[in-house]
Amino acid sequence: MTTVTERLEPDSAGLDRAAALLARGDCVAFPTETVYGLGADARQSRAVAAIFAAKGRPQFNPLIVHVADLAAAEAIAIFDADAHALADAFWPGPLTLVLPLRDGSGITELVTAGLRTVGIRVPAGEVAQSLLRSFGGPVAAPSANPSGKVSPTTADHVLEGLEGRIAAVLDGGPADVGIESTIIGCFDHPRLLRPGGLPAEAIETALGRPLAHAPTSDSPNAPGQLPSHYAPDAPIRLNATETRPGERLLGFGPDVRDAALNLSHSGDLVEAAANLFAYLRKMDAEGSGPIAVSPIPDHGLGRAINDRLTRAAAPRG
Ligand code: TXA
Ligand code: MG
C-alpha cells in the first residue's frame, strides 16, 4: 500500500493529528528517548498487522506496548514485587518489562504473538509522553525501520525507510539514548532478555541482587523459537486444498468452501494476519481434530503467516 506520509510537528495540532490517525487504525512513527517507534493502537488487530506489513517483517515477533504511566501498565500486565521495584526505579525510561498478560487487557494477540506475556514500557521522551496522553490508549511499537535495517533515531531516518508506507511521522528531533530499551523478563527471577539503553548493573542495584541471564532458548533475538510460543494443541497440516476425514479447515480467500473459519474471505493478507492467532486459538477451543490450512501466498505478510504456521505445524518436542 502506498500513501502520502505526513510529517507532523510535535505541537498540539501535530499531536492531535497523530492521536487521531492512531485511533482510526493507522500507523504513526513517533520519537521515544531510545529510538523512533512505529506505533499502532495495540487493541486493533488490523492496525497492528499493518505495522508488520509496513516493516516487511517476515516473522511475527512480539511487540512492545507503550503506555503513559504505571497505572495504565497495570491494567495490561501483572506486576510482582520485583516488577514494581523496577518500574518505580526506572519508569519513565528505557526499560521494557516482560510480564504476565492480564485477562481482559484488550491487547490484540498479534502484539504478543499469542504468548501469555506482554512486553511493556513507559517511555521518557516528552513527545512520546504527550502522544500517549493525547491518544489515551496502549500503543504497540517496534523500531520504525524496514525489517533488517538499523533502528532510526531521527524522523529523516524513518522517512528514508518507510516513506509512503506509513500514515505519518511525528518529528521530535534526534532520540537521546539512540539504542533500544533494556528488556527484563519478570517471572520467578528477573532475567536479562536484551541488553539496551539502561545498564544491567543499574537494574541489579535497584533489585539488590544479580539478574539471571537469558538461556539461549529464551532469547528474544529469536522469539519465534521460544518453546513457550503459543502453538495450538491440534495438529496442523499446511497447504491443504481439501480436508481429510476428521480435519477442520482454516481457510484463506474467496474460493474456499466448508471452512470452519476463513482468515480472509477477500484474500487480504493484512486481514489474515490480524485474525491468525485468534482463529488458531478459537479452533483449538472448539474442537480437537487436526487443523488443515489453505495455501497462503508467500509474499508480503503471507511470509510471516507461513513462518508462524510452519512452526506451529512442526513436530512437537
Ligand atoms: O526502545 C525500544 O525498545 C524500541 C522503542 C520503539 O520502544 N522498541 C523496540 O521494539 O526495540 P522491537 O520490536 O524492535 O523489539 C522488541 C523486542 C523483540 O526482541 C521481542 O522479541 C521482545 O521485545 N519482546 C516483546 N514482547 C515480548 C514477550 N512477550 N516475550 C519475549 N520477548 C518479547
Ligand atoms: Mg527493532
JSON list of C-alpha atoms in Angstrom, two decimals, residues 97-302:
[
{"chain": "A", "resi": 97, "resn": "LEU", "atom": "CA", "xyz": [9.36, -5.41, 31.35]},
{"chain": "A", "resi": 98, "resn": "VAL", "atom": "CA", "xyz": [8.03, -8.72, 30.03]},
{"chain": "A", "resi": 99, "resn": "LEU", "atom": "CA", "xyz": [5.23, -9.67, 32.42]},
{"chain": "A", "resi": 100, "resn": "PRO", "atom": "CA", "xyz": [2.20, -11.98, 32.57]},
{"chain": "A", "resi": 101, "resn": "LEU", "atom": "CA", "xyz": [-0.66, -10.57, 30.49]},
{"chain": "A", "resi": 102, "resn": "ARG", "atom": "CA", "xyz": [-3.73, -9.57, 32.49]},
{"chain": "A", "resi": 103, "resn": "ASP", "atom": "CA", "xyz": [-7.06, -11.13, 31.44]},
{"chain": "A", "resi": 104, "resn": "GLY", "atom": "CA", "xyz": [-9.27, -8.59, 29.73]},
{"chain": "A", "resi": 105, "resn": "SER", "atom": "CA", "xyz": [-6.31, -6.34, 28.86]},
{"chain": "A", "resi": 106, "resn": "GLY", "atom": "CA", "xyz": [-7.77, -5.75, 25.40]},
{"chain": "A", "resi": 107, "resn": "ILE", "atom": "CA", "xyz": [-4.33, -6.19, 23.80]},
{"chain": "A", "resi": 108, "resn": "THR", "atom": "CA", "xyz": [-4.66, -8.00, 20.47]},
{"chain": "A", "resi": 109, "resn": "GLU", "atom": "CA", "xyz": [-2.88, -11.34, 20.15]},
{"chain": "A", "resi": 110, "resn": "LEU", "atom": "CA", "xyz": [-0.78, -10.14, 17.24]},
{"chain": "A", "resi": 111, "resn": "VAL", "atom": "CA", "xyz": [1.06, -7.87, 19.70]},
{"chain": "A", "resi": 112, "resn": "THR", "atom": "CA", "xyz": [2.05, -10.75, 21.97]},
{"chain": "A", "resi": 113, "resn": "ALA", "atom": "CA", "xyz": [2.44, -13.26, 19.11]},
{"chain": "A", "resi": 114, "resn": "GLY", "atom": "CA", "xyz": [-0.03, -15.40, 21.01]},
{"chain": "A", "resi": 115, "resn": "LEU", "atom": "CA", "xyz": [2.11, -15.54, 24.17]},
{"chain": "A", "resi": 116, "resn": "ARG", "atom": "CA", "xyz": [0.59, -15.16, 27.63]},
{"chain": "A", "resi": 117, "resn": "THR", "atom": "CA", "xyz": [3.15, -12.47, 28.42]},
{"chain": "A", "resi": 118, "resn": "VAL", "atom": "CA", "xyz": [3.46, -8.88, 27.26]},
{"chain": "A", "resi": 119, "resn": "GLY", "atom": "CA", "xyz": [6.44, -6.56, 26.84]},
{"chain": "A", "resi": 120, "resn": "ILE", "atom": "CA", "xyz": [5.52, -3.15, 28.23]},
{"chain": "A", "resi": 121, "resn": "ARG", "atom": "CA", "xyz": [7.23, 0.17, 28.88]},
{"chain": "A", "resi": 122, "resn": "VAL", "atom": "CA", "xyz": [6.64, 3.79, 29.84]},
{"chain": "A", "resi": 123, "resn": "PRO", "atom": "CA", "xyz": [8.88, 5.88, 27.55]},
{"chain": "A", "resi": 124, "resn": "ALA", "atom": "CA", "xyz": [10.51, 9.03, 28.91]},
{"chain": "A", "resi": 125, "resn": "GLY", "atom": "CA", "xyz": [10.59, 11.21, 25.81]},
{"chain": "A", "resi": 126, "resn": "GLU", "atom": "CA", "xyz": [8.43, 14.31, 26.14]},
{"chain": "A", "resi": 127, "resn": "VAL", "atom": "CA", "xyz": [6.85, 13.85, 22.70]},
{"chain": "A", "resi": 128, "resn": "ALA", "atom": "CA", "xyz": [6.12, 10.15, 23.35]},
{"chain": "A", "resi": 129, "resn": "GLN", "atom": "CA", "xyz": [4.52, 11.05, 26.68]},
{"chain": "A", "resi": 130, "resn": "SER", "atom": "CA", "xyz": [2.38, 13.76, 25.07]},
{"chain": "A", "resi": 131, "resn": "LEU", "atom": "CA", "xyz": [1.27, 11.43, 22.28]},
{"chain": "A", "resi": 132, "resn": "LEU", "atom": "CA", "xyz": [0.34, 8.62, 24.69]},
{"chain": "A", "resi": 133, "resn": "ARG", "atom": "CA", "xyz": [-1.68, 11.05, 26.80]},
{"chain": "A", "resi": 134, "resn": "SER", "atom": "CA", "xyz": [-3.48, 12.58, 23.79]},
{"chain": "A", "resi": 135, "resn": "PHE", "atom": "CA", "xyz": [-4.25, 9.15, 22.38]},
{"chain": "A", "resi": 136, "resn": "GLY", "atom": "CA", "xyz": [-5.25, 7.72, 25.76]},
{"chain": "A", "resi": 137, "resn": "GLY", "atom": "CA", "xyz": [-4.61, 4.05, 24.94]},
{"chain": "A", "resi": 138, "resn": "PRO", "atom": "CA", "xyz": [-1.81, 1.48, 24.61]},
{"chain": "A", "resi": 139, "resn": "VAL", "atom": "CA", "xyz": [0.46, 1.84, 21.56]},
{"chain": "A", "resi": 140, "resn": "ALA", "atom": "CA", "xyz": [2.30, -1.18, 20.15]},
{"chain": "A", "resi": 141, "resn": "ALA", "atom": "CA", "xyz": [5.57, -0.15, 18.53]},
{"chain": "A", "resi": 142, "resn": "PRO", "atom": "CA", "xyz": [8.66, -1.87, 17.19]},
{"chain": "A", "resi": 143, "resn": "SER", "atom": "CA", "xyz": [11.51, 0.31, 15.96]},
{"chain": "A", "resi": 144, "resn": "ALA", "atom": "CA", "xyz": [10.40, 2.33, 12.91]},
{"chain": "A", "resi": 145, "resn": "ASN", "atom": "CA", "xyz": [12.70, 0.77, 10.29]},
{"chain": "A", "resi": 146, "resn": "PRO", "atom": "CA", "xyz": [12.21, -1.73, 7.49]},
{"chain": "A", "resi": 147, "resn": "SER", "atom": "CA", "xyz": [12.95, -5.26, 8.69]},
{"chain": "A", "resi": 148, "resn": "GLY", "atom": "CA", "xyz": [16.69, -5.96, 8.77]},
{"chain": "A", "resi": 149, "resn": "LYS", "atom": "CA", "xyz": [17.72, -2.28, 8.77]},
{"chain": "A", "resi": 150, "resn": "VAL", "atom": "CA", "xyz": [19.11, -0.31, 11.70]},
{"chain": "A", "resi": 151, "resn": "SER", "atom": "CA", "xyz": [16.81, 1.45, 14.13]},
{"chain": "A", "resi": 152, "resn": "PRO", "atom": "CA", "xyz": [16.04, 5.11, 13.32]},
{"chain": "A", "resi": 153, "resn": "THR", "atom": "CA", "xyz": [16.96, 7.93, 15.68]},
{"chain": "A", "resi": 154, "resn": "THR", "atom": "CA", "xyz": [15.59, 10.84, 13.62]},
{"chain": "A", "resi": 155, "resn": "ALA", "atom": "CA", "xyz": [12.41, 11.50, 11.61]},
{"chain": "A", "resi": 156, "resn": "ASP", "atom": "CA", "xyz": [14.57, 11.64, 8.46]},
{"chain": "A", "resi": 157, "resn": "HIS", "atom": "CA", "xyz": [15.81, 8.09, 9.11]},
{"chain": "A", "resi": 158, "resn": "VAL", "atom": "CA", "xyz": [12.20, 6.96, 9.48]},
{"chain": "A", "resi": 159, "resn": "LEU", "atom": "CA", "xyz": [11.21, 8.55, 6.17]},
{"chain": "A", "resi": 160, "resn": "GLU", "atom": "CA", "xyz": [14.24, 7.08, 4.36]},
{"chain": "A", "resi": 161, "resn": "GLY", "atom": "CA", "xyz": [12.93, 3.62, 5.18]},
{"chain": "A", "resi": 162, "resn": "LEU", "atom": "CA", "xyz": [9.17, 3.95, 5.42]},
{"chain": "A", "resi": 163, "resn": "GLU", "atom": "CA", "xyz": [8.00, 6.99, 3.40]},
{"chain": "A", "resi": 164, "resn": "GLY", "atom": "CA", "xyz": [4.83, 6.08, 1.53]},
{"chain": "A", "resi": 165, "resn": "ARG", "atom": "CA", "xyz": [4.25, 3.05, 3.75]},
{"chain": "A", "resi": 166, "resn": "ILE", "atom": "CA", "xyz": [3.01, 4.75, 6.94]},
{"chain": "A", "resi": 167, "resn": "ALA", "atom": "CA", "xyz": [0.46, 7.49, 7.63]},
{"chain": "A", "resi": 168, "resn": "ALA", "atom": "CA", "xyz": [2.74, 9.92, 9.49]},
{"chain": "A", "resi": 169, "resn": "VAL", "atom": "CA", "xyz": [5.90, 10.58, 11.42]},
{"chain": "A", "resi": 170, "resn": "LEU", "atom": "CA", "xyz": [5.91, 12.87, 14.43]},
{"chain": "A", "resi": 171, "resn": "ASP", "atom": "CA", "xyz": [9.20, 14.79, 14.30]},
{"chain": "A", "resi": 172, "resn": "GLY", "atom": "CA", "xyz": [10.61, 15.26, 17.78]},
{"chain": "A", "resi": 173, "resn": "GLY", "atom": "CA", "xyz": [14.26, 15.70, 16.78]},
{"chain": "A", "resi": 174, "resn": "PRO", "atom": "CA", "xyz": [17.03, 13.19, 17.48]},
{"chain": "A", "resi": 175, "resn": "ALA", "atom": "CA", "xyz": [16.41, 10.43, 20.06]},
{"chain": "A", "resi": 176, "resn": "ASP", "atom": "CA", "xyz": [18.52, 10.91, 23.20]},
{"chain": "A", "resi": 177, "resn": "VAL", "atom": "CA", "xyz": [19.58, 7.35, 24.01]},
{"chain": "A", "resi": 178, "resn": "GLY", "atom": "CA", "xyz": [19.95, 6.01, 20.46]},
{"chain": "A", "resi": 179, "resn": "ILE", "atom": "CA", "xyz": [19.72, 2.31, 21.31]},
{"chain": "A", "resi": 180, "resn": "GLU", "atom": "CA", "xyz": [16.68, 0.28, 22.20]},
{"chain": "A", "resi": 181, "resn": "SER", "atom": "CA", "xyz": [15.38, -0.32, 25.71]},
{"chain": "A", "resi": 182, "resn": "THR", "atom": "CA", "xyz": [16.80, -2.98, 28.01]},
{"chain": "A", "resi": 183, "resn": "ILE", "atom": "CA", "xyz": [14.33, -5.88, 28.27]},
{"chain": "A", "resi": 184, "resn": "ILE", "atom": "CA", "xyz": [13.84, -7.72, 31.57]},
{"chain": "A", "resi": 185, "resn": "GLY", "atom": "CA", "xyz": [11.59, -10.76, 31.95]},
{"chain": "A", "resi": 186, "resn": "CYS", "atom": "CA", "xyz": [10.00, -10.67, 35.41]},
{"chain": "A", "resi": 187, "resn": "PHE", "atom": "CA", "xyz": [8.67, -14.06, 36.42]},
{"chain": "A", "resi": 188, "resn": "ASP", "atom": "CA", "xyz": [10.20, -16.24, 39.14]},
{"chain": "A", "resi": 189, "resn": "HIS", "atom": "CA", "xyz": [13.52, -14.42, 38.88]},
{"chain": "A", "resi": 190, "resn": "PRO", "atom": "CA", "xyz": [14.23, -11.23, 36.89]},
{"chain": "A", "resi": 191, "resn": "ARG", "atom": "CA", "xyz": [16.12, -12.12, 33.75]},
{"chain": "A", "resi": 192, "resn": "LEU", "atom": "CA", "xyz": [18.00, -10.04, 31.17]},
{"chain": "A", "resi": 193, "resn": "LEU", "atom": "CA", "xyz": [16.37, -10.74, 27.79]},
{"chain": "A", "resi": 194, "resn": "ARG", "atom": "CA", "xyz": [18.02, -7.94, 25.80]},
{"chain": "A", "resi": 195, "resn": "PRO", "atom": "CA", "xyz": [20.75, -5.52, 26.83]},
{"chain": "A", "resi": 196, "resn": "GLY", "atom": "CA", "xyz": [19.84, -1.94, 25.93]},
{"chain": "A", "resi": 197, "resn": "GLY", "atom": "CA", "xyz": [19.76, 1.69, 26.93]},
{"chain": "A", "resi": 198, "resn": "LEU", "atom": "CA", "xyz": [19.58, 1.02, 30.68]},
{"chain": "A", "resi": 199, "resn": "PRO", "atom": "CA", "xyz": [22.72, -0.71, 32.05]},
{"chain": "A", "resi": 200, "resn": "ALA", "atom": "CA", "xyz": [22.13, -4.10, 33.64]},
{"chain": "A", "resi": 201, "resn": "GLU", "atom": "CA", "xyz": [24.27, -3.01, 36.61]},
{"chain": "A", "resi": 202, "resn": "ALA", "atom": "CA", "xyz": [21.79, -0.23, 37.46]},
{"chain": "A", "resi": 203, "resn": "ILE", "atom": "CA", "xyz": [18.98, -2.78, 37.37]},
{"chain": "A", "resi": 204, "resn": "GLU", "atom": "CA", "xyz": [20.86, -5.16, 39.67]},
{"chain": "A", "resi": 205, "resn": "THR", "atom": "CA", "xyz": [21.49, -2.31, 42.10]},
{"chain": "A", "resi": 206, "resn": "ALA", "atom": "CA", "xyz": [17.78, -1.46, 42.19]},
{"chain": "A", "resi": 207, "resn": "LEU", "atom": "CA", "xyz": [16.85, -5.14, 42.69]},
{"chain": "A", "resi": 208, "resn": "GLY", "atom": "CA", "xyz": [19.53, -5.75, 45.29]},
{"chain": "A", "resi": 209, "resn": "ARG", "atom": "CA", "xyz": [20.54, -8.99, 43.57]},
{"chain": "A", "resi": 210, "resn": "PRO", "atom": "CA", "xyz": [22.01, -10.22, 40.29]},
{"chain": "A", "resi": 211, "resn": "LEU", "atom": "CA", "xyz": [19.92, -10.72, 37.18]},
{"chain": "A", "resi": 212, "resn": "ALA", "atom": "CA", "xyz": [19.62, -14.14, 35.63]},
{"chain": "A", "resi": 213, "resn": "HIS", "atom": "CA", "xyz": [20.85, -14.21, 32.05]},
{"chain": "A", "resi": 214, "resn": "ALA", "atom": "CA", "xyz": [18.66, -15.47, 29.26]},
{"chain": "A", "resi": 215, "resn": "PRO", "atom": "CA", "xyz": [19.18, -19.12, 28.36]},
{"chain": "A", "resi": 216, "resn": "THR", "atom": "CA", "xyz": [19.50, -19.30, 24.59]},
{"chain": "A", "resi": 217, "resn": "SER", "atom": "CA", "xyz": [16.12, -20.99, 24.22]},
{"chain": "A", "resi": 218, "resn": "ASP", "atom": "CA", "xyz": [14.57, -17.93, 25.86]},
{"chain": "A", "resi": 219, "resn": "SER", "atom": "CA", "xyz": [16.40, -15.33, 23.82]},
{"chain": "A", "resi": 220, "resn": "PRO", "atom": "CA", "xyz": [14.24, -12.53, 22.46]},
{"chain": "A", "resi": 221, "resn": "ASN", "atom": "CA", "xyz": [16.59, -12.45, 19.47]},
{"chain": "A", "resi": 222, "resn": "ALA", "atom": "CA", "xyz": [14.70, -15.48, 18.30]},
{"chain": "A", "resi": 223, "resn": "PRO", "atom": "CA", "xyz": [11.28, -15.13, 19.88]},
{"chain": "A", "resi": 224, "resn": "GLY", "atom": "CA", "xyz": [9.74, -17.41, 17.28]},
{"chain": "A", "resi": 225, "resn": "GLN", "atom": "CA", "xyz": [11.89, -20.22, 18.64]},
{"chain": "A", "resi": 226, "resn": "LEU", "atom": "CA", "xyz": [10.66, -19.78, 22.19]},
{"chain": "A", "resi": 227, "resn": "PRO", "atom": "CA", "xyz": [9.29, -23.10, 23.46]},
{"chain": "A", "resi": 228, "resn": "SER", "atom": "CA", "xyz": [6.65, -21.05, 25.27]},
{"chain": "A", "resi": 229, "resn": "HIS", "atom": "CA", "xyz": [5.43, -19.62, 21.96]},
{"chain": "A", "resi": 230, "resn": "TYR", "atom": "CA", "xyz": [1.77, -20.37, 21.53]},
{"chain": "A", "resi": 231, "resn": "ALA", "atom": "CA", "xyz": [1.18, -23.49, 19.48]},
{"chain": "A", "resi": 232, "resn": "PRO", "atom": "CA", "xyz": [-2.29, -24.93, 19.12]},
{"chain": "A", "resi": 233, "resn": "ASP", "atom": "CA", "xyz": [-2.96, -28.32, 20.73]},
{"chain": "A", "resi": 234, "resn": "ALA", "atom": "CA", "xyz": [-4.40, -29.66, 17.49]},
{"chain": "A", "resi": 235, "resn": "PRO", "atom": "CA", "xyz": [-2.00, -30.96, 14.84]},
{"chain": "A", "resi": 236, "resn": "ILE", "atom": "CA", "xyz": [-1.70, -28.67, 11.81]},
{"chain": "A", "resi": 237, "resn": "ARG", "atom": "CA", "xyz": [-1.38, -29.55, 8.11]},
{"chain": "A", "resi": 238, "resn": "LEU", "atom": "CA", "xyz": [-0.38, -26.79, 5.68]},
{"chain": "A", "resi": 239, "resn": "ASN", "atom": "CA", "xyz": [-1.20, -26.08, 2.03]},
{"chain": "A", "resi": 240, "resn": "ALA", "atom": "CA", "xyz": [-4.39, -28.11, 2.24]},
{"chain": "A", "resi": 241, "resn": "THR", "atom": "CA", "xyz": [-6.52, -27.93, -0.87]},
{"chain": "A", "resi": 242, "resn": "GLU", "atom": "CA", "xyz": [-9.10, -30.31, 0.58]},
{"chain": "A", "resi": 243, "resn": "THR", "atom": "CA", "xyz": [-9.88, -31.69, 4.02]},
{"chain": "A", "resi": 244, "resn": "ARG", "atom": "CA", "xyz": [-9.28, -35.29, 5.05]},
{"chain": "A", "resi": 245, "resn": "PRO", "atom": "CA", "xyz": [-11.68, -37.12, 7.37]},
{"chain": "A", "resi": 246, "resn": "GLY", "atom": "CA", "xyz": [-11.69, -35.59, 10.86]},
{"chain": "A", "resi": 247, "resn": "GLU", "atom": "CA", "xyz": [-9.91, -32.41, 9.78]},
{"chain": "A", "resi": 248, "resn": "ARG", "atom": "CA", "xyz": [-11.26, -28.89, 10.15]},
{"chain": "A", "resi": 249, "resn": "LEU", "atom": "CA", "xyz": [-10.31, -26.27, 7.59]},
{"chain": "A", "resi": 250, "resn": "LEU", "atom": "CA", "xyz": [-8.80, -22.89, 8.36]},
{"chain": "A", "resi": 251, "resn": "GLY", "atom": "CA", "xyz": [-9.43, -21.22, 5.02]},
{"chain": "A", "resi": 252, "resn": "PHE", "atom": "CA", "xyz": [-7.98, -18.30, 3.13]},
{"chain": "A", "resi": 253, "resn": "GLY", "atom": "CA", "xyz": [-9.50, -16.49, 0.17]},
{"chain": "A", "resi": 254, "resn": "PRO", "atom": "CA", "xyz": [-12.78, -16.36, -1.74]},
{"chain": "A", "resi": 255, "resn": "ASP", "atom": "CA", "xyz": [-12.70, -19.82, -3.33]},
{"chain": "A", "resi": 256, "resn": "VAL", "atom": "CA", "xyz": [-12.64, -21.85, -0.12]},
{"chain": "A", "resi": 257, "resn": "ARG", "atom": "CA", "xyz": [-15.74, -23.85, 0.78]},
{"chain": "A", "resi": 258, "resn": "ASP", "atom": "CA", "xyz": [-16.63, -25.54, 4.08]},
{"chain": "A", "resi": 259, "resn": "ALA", "atom": "CA", "xyz": [-14.01, -23.74, 6.14]},
{"chain": "A", "resi": 260, "resn": "ALA", "atom": "CA", "xyz": [-14.58, -23.71, 9.90]},
{"chain": "A", "resi": 261, "resn": "LEU", "atom": "CA", "xyz": [-13.07, -20.22, 9.80]},
{"chain": "A", "resi": 262, "resn": "ASN", "atom": "CA", "xyz": [-11.66, -18.14, 6.95]},
{"chain": "A", "resi": 263, "resn": "LEU", "atom": "CA", "xyz": [-8.63, -15.92, 7.69]},
{"chain": "A", "resi": 264, "resn": "SER", "atom": "CA", "xyz": [-9.76, -13.52, 4.95]},
{"chain": "A", "resi": 265, "resn": "HIS", "atom": "CA", "xyz": [-12.64, -14.13, 2.57]},
{"chain": "A", "resi": 266, "resn": "SER", "atom": "CA", "xyz": [-11.32, -11.45, 0.25]},
{"chain": "A", "resi": 267, "resn": "GLY", "atom": "CA", "xyz": [-7.76, -12.84, 0.28]},
{"chain": "A", "resi": 268, "resn": "ASP", "atom": "CA", "xyz": [-6.34, -9.82, 2.14]},
{"chain": "A", "resi": 269, "resn": "LEU", "atom": "CA", "xyz": [-3.07, -10.78, 3.86]},
{"chain": "A", "resi": 270, "resn": "VAL", "atom": "CA", "xyz": [-3.27, -7.90, 6.37]},
{"chain": "A", "resi": 271, "resn": "GLU", "atom": "CA", "xyz": [-6.72, -9.09, 7.46]},
{"chain": "A", "resi": 272, "resn": "ALA", "atom": "CA", "xyz": [-5.46, -12.70, 7.59]},
{"chain": "A", "resi": 273, "resn": "ALA", "atom": "CA", "xyz": [-2.53, -11.72, 9.81]},
{"chain": "A", "resi": 274, "resn": "ALA", "atom": "CA", "xyz": [-4.85, -9.80, 12.10]},
{"chain": "A", "resi": 275, "resn": "ASN", "atom": "CA", "xyz": [-7.04, -12.91, 12.51]},
{"chain": "A", "resi": 276, "resn": "LEU", "atom": "CA", "xyz": [-4.34, -15.60, 12.67]},
{"chain": "A", "resi": 277, "resn": "PHE", "atom": "CA", "xyz": [-3.64, -16.05, 16.40]},
{"chain": "A", "resi": 278, "resn": "ALA", "atom": "CA", "xyz": [-7.24, -15.53, 17.49]},
{"chain": "A", "resi": 279, "resn": "TYR", "atom": "CA", "xyz": [-8.52, -18.05, 14.92]},
{"chain": "A", "resi": 280, "resn": "LEU", "atom": "CA", "xyz": [-5.96, -20.73, 15.86]},
{"chain": "A", "resi": 281, "resn": "ARG", "atom": "CA", "xyz": [-6.93, -20.32, 19.49]},
{"chain": "A", "resi": 282, "resn": "LYS", "atom": "CA", "xyz": [-10.65, -20.43, 18.64]},
{"chain": "A", "resi": 283, "resn": "MET", "atom": "CA", "xyz": [-10.28, -23.62, 16.59]},
{"chain": "A", "resi": 284, "resn": "ASP", "atom": "CA", "xyz": [-8.36, -25.18, 19.47]},
{"chain": "A", "resi": 285, "resn": "ALA", "atom": "CA", "xyz": [-11.11, -24.26, 21.91]},
{"chain": "A", "resi": 286, "resn": "GLU", "atom": "CA", "xyz": [-13.91, -25.52, 19.68]},
{"chain": "A", "resi": 287, "resn": "GLY", "atom": "CA", "xyz": [-12.68, -28.99, 18.75]},
{"chain": "A", "resi": 288, "resn": "SER", "atom": "CA", "xyz": [-9.89, -31.50, 18.85]},
{"chain": "A", "resi": 289, "resn": "GLY", "atom": "CA", "xyz": [-9.44, -32.74, 15.28]},
{"chain": "A", "resi": 290, "resn": "PRO", "atom": "CA", "xyz": [-6.43, -31.78, 13.18]},
{"chain": "A", "resi": 291, "resn": "ILE", "atom": "CA", "xyz": [-6.48, -28.36, 11.53]},
{"chain": "A", "resi": 292, "resn": "ALA", "atom": "CA", "xyz": [-5.89, -28.16, 7.78]},
{"chain": "A", "resi": 293, "resn": "VAL", "atom": "CA", "xyz": [-4.86, -24.73, 6.49]},
{"chain": "A", "resi": 294, "resn": "SER", "atom": "CA", "xyz": [-5.44, -23.42, 2.97]},
{"chain": "A", "resi": 295, "resn": "PRO", "atom": "CA", "xyz": [-2.37, -22.32, 0.99]},
{"chain": "A", "resi": 296, "resn": "ILE", "atom": "CA", "xyz": [-1.33, -18.77, 1.92]},
{"chain": "A", "resi": 297, "resn": "PRO", "atom": "CA", "xyz": [0.55, -16.75, -0.74]},
{"chain": "A", "resi": 298, "resn": "ASP", "atom": "CA", "xyz": [4.19, -16.43, 0.34]},
{"chain": "A", "resi": 299, "resn": "HIS", "atom": "CA", "xyz": [4.63, -12.69, -0.17]},
{"chain": "A", "resi": 300, "resn": "GLY", "atom": "CA", "xyz": [4.07, -9.60, 1.98]},
{"chain": "A", "resi": 301, "resn": "LEU", "atom": "CA", "xyz": [2.53, -10.60, 5.32]},
{"chain": "A", "resi": 302, "resn": "GLY", "atom": "CA", "xyz": [1.97, -14.06, 3.87]}
]
